[in-house]
PDB file of C-alpha atoms in Angstrom:
ATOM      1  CA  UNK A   1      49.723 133.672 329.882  1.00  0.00           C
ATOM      2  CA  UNK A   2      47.221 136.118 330.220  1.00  0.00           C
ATOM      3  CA  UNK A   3      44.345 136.892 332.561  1.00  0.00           C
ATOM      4  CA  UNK A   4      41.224 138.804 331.093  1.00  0.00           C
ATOM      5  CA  UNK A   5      39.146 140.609 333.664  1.00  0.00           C
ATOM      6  CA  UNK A   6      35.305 140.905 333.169  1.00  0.00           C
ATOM      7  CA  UNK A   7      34.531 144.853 333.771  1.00  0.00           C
ATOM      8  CA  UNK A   8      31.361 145.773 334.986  1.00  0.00           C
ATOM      9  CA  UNK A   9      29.710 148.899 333.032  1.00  0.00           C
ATOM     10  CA  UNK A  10      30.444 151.714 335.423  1.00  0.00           C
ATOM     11  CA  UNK A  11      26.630 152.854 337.151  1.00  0.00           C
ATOM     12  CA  UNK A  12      26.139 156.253 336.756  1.00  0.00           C
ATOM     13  CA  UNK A  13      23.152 158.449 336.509  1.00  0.00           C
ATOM     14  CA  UNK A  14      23.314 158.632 332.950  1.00  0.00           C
ATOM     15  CA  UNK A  15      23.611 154.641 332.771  1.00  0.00           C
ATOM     16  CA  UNK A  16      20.320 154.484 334.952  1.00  0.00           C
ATOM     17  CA  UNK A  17      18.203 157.039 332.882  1.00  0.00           C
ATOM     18  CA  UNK A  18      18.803 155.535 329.722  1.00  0.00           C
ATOM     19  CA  UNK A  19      18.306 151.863 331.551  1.00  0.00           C
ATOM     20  CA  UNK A  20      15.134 153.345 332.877  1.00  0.00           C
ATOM     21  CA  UNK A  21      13.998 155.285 329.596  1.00  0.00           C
ATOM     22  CA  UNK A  22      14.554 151.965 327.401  1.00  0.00           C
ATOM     23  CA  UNK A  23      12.077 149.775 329.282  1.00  0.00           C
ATOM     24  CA  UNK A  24       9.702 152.163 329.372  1.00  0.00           C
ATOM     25  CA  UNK A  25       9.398 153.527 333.073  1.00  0.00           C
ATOM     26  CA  UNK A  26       7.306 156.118 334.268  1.00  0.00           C
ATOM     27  CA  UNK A  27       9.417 157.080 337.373  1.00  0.00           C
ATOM     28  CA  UNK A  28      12.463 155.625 338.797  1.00  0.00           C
ATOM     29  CA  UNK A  29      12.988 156.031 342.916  1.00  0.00           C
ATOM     30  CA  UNK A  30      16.747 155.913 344.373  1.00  0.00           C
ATOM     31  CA  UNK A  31      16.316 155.166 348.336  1.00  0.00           C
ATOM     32  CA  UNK A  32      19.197 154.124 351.108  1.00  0.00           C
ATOM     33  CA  UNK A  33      18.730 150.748 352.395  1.00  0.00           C
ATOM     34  CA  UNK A  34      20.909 148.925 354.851  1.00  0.00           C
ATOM     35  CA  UNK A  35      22.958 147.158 351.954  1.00  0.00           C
ATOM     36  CA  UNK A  36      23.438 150.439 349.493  1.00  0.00           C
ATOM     37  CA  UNK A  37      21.391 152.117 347.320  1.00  0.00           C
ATOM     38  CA  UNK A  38      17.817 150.835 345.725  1.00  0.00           C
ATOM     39  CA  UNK A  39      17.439 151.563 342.511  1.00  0.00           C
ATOM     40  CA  UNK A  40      13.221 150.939 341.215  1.00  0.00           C
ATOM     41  CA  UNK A  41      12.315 151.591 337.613  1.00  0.00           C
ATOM     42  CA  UNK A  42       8.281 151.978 337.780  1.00  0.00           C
ATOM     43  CA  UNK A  43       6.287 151.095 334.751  1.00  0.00           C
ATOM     44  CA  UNK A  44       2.434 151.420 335.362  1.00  0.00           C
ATOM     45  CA  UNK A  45       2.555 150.132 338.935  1.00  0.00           C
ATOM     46  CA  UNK A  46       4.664 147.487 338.834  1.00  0.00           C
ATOM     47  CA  UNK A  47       8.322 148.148 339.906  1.00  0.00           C
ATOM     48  CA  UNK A  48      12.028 146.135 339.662  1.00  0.00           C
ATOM     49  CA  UNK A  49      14.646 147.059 340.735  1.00  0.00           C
ATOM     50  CA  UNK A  50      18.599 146.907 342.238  1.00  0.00           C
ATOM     51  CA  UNK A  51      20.584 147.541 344.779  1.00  0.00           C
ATOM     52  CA  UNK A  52      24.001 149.411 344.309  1.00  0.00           C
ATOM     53  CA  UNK A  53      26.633 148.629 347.152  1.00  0.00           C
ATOM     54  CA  UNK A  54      29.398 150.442 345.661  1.00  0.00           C
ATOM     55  CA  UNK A  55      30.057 153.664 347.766  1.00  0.00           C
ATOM     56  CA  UNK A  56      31.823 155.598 345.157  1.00  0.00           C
ATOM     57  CA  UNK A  57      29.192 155.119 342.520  1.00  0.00           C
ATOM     58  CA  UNK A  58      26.261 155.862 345.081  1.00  0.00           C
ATOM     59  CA  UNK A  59      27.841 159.452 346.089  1.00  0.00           C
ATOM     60  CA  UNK A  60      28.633 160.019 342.369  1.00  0.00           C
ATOM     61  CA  UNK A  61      25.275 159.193 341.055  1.00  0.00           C
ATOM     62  CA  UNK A  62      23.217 161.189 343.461  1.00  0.00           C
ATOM     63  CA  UNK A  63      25.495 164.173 343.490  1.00  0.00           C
ATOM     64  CA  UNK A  64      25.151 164.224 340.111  1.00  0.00           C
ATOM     65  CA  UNK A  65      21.441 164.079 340.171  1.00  0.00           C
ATOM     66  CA  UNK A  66      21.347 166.870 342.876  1.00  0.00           C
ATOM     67  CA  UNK A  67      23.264 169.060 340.473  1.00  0.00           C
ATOM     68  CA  UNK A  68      21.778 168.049 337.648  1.00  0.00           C
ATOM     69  CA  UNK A  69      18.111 168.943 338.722  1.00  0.00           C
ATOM     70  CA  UNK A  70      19.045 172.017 340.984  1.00  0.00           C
ATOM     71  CA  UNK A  71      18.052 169.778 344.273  1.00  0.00           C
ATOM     72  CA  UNK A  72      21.456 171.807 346.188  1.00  0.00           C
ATOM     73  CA  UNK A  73      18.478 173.857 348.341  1.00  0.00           C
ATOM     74  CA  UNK A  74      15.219 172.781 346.828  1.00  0.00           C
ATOM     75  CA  UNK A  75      13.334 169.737 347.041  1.00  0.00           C
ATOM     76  CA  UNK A  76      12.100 169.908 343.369  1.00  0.00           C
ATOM     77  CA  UNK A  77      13.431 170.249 340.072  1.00  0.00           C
ATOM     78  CA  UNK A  78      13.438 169.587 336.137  1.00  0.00           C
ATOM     79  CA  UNK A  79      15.600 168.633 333.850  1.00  0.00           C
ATOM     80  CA  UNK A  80      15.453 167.463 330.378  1.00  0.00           C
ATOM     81  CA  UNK A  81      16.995 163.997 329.139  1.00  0.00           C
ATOM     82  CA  UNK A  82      17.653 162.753 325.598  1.00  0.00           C
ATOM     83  CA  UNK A  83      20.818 162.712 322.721  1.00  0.00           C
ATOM     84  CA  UNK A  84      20.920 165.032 320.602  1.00  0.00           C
ATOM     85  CA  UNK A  85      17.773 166.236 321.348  1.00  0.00           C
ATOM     86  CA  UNK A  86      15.794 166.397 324.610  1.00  0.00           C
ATOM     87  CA  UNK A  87      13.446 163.440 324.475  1.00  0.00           C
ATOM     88  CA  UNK A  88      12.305 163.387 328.180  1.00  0.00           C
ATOM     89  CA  UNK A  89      11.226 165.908 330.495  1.00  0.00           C
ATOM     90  CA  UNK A  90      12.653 164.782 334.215  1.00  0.00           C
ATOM     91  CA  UNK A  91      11.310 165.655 337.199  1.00  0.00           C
ATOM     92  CA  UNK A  92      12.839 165.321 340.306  1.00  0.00           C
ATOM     93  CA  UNK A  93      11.831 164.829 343.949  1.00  0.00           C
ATOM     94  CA  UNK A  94      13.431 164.806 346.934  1.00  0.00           C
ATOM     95  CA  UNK A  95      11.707 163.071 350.190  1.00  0.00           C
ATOM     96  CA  UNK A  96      12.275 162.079 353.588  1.00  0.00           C
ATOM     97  CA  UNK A  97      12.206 157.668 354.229  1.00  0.00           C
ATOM     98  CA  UNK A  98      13.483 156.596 357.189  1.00  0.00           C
ATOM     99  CA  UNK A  99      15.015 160.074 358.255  1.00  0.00           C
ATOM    100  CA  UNK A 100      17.067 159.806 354.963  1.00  0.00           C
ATOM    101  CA  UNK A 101      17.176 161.577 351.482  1.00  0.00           C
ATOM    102  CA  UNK A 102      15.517 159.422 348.967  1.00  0.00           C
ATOM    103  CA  UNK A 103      14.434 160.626 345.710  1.00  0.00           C
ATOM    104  CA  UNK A 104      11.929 160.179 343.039  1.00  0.00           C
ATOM    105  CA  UNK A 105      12.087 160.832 339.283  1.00  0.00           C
ATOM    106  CA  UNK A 106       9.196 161.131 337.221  1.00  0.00           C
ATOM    107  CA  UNK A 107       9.627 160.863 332.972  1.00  0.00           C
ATOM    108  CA  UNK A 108       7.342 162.840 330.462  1.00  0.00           C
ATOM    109  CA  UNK A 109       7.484 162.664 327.038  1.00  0.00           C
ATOM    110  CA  UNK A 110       8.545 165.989 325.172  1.00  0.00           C
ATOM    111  CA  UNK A 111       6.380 166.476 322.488  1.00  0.00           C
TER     112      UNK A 111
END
């Protein structure tokens, strides 16, 4: 007999941009918080959210989005975001909460 296992999709940066770009947000935060990682998709001013737990998909998510927008020894950068062509225009921010890195992404339409 077998056994089927339900897989989760695997969270990843990528995963959370396009998650993020298909409802429509304006920004997306990531902050530490005592159970993981928040993850809040902003549209307008009204934000929902998640909170990743897994360790190995928190460090590979926001070492990819420190490389990704240049954050190694700045606190700001921009990246663009869309398949096959650039569709967004990213811009990334990182902050201080709580004595921890937290960061804020910000999505603009290319025209």
């Amino acid at each position: 007999m077998s056994q089927t296992t339900k897989m989760t999709p695997e969270l990843t940066l990528h995963s959370l941009l396009e998650e993020a770009i298909k409802i429509g947000a304006d920004s997306t935060e990531f902050e530490y918080v005592p159970g993981g990682l928040e993850i809040t998709f902003f549209v307008d001013d009204i934000g929902t959210g998640e909170v990743i737990r897994d360790r190995k998909s928190i460090e590979a998510i926001i070492d990819e989005l420190v490389s990704t927008a240049k954050l190694e020894k700045k606190t700001r950068g921009v990246f663009k975001w869309g398949h096959p062509n650039p569709e967004h225009e990213i811009h990334a921010q990182e902050y201080q909460s709580f004595g921890e890195s937290a960061f804020r992404l910000t999505f603009k339409k290319v025209k």
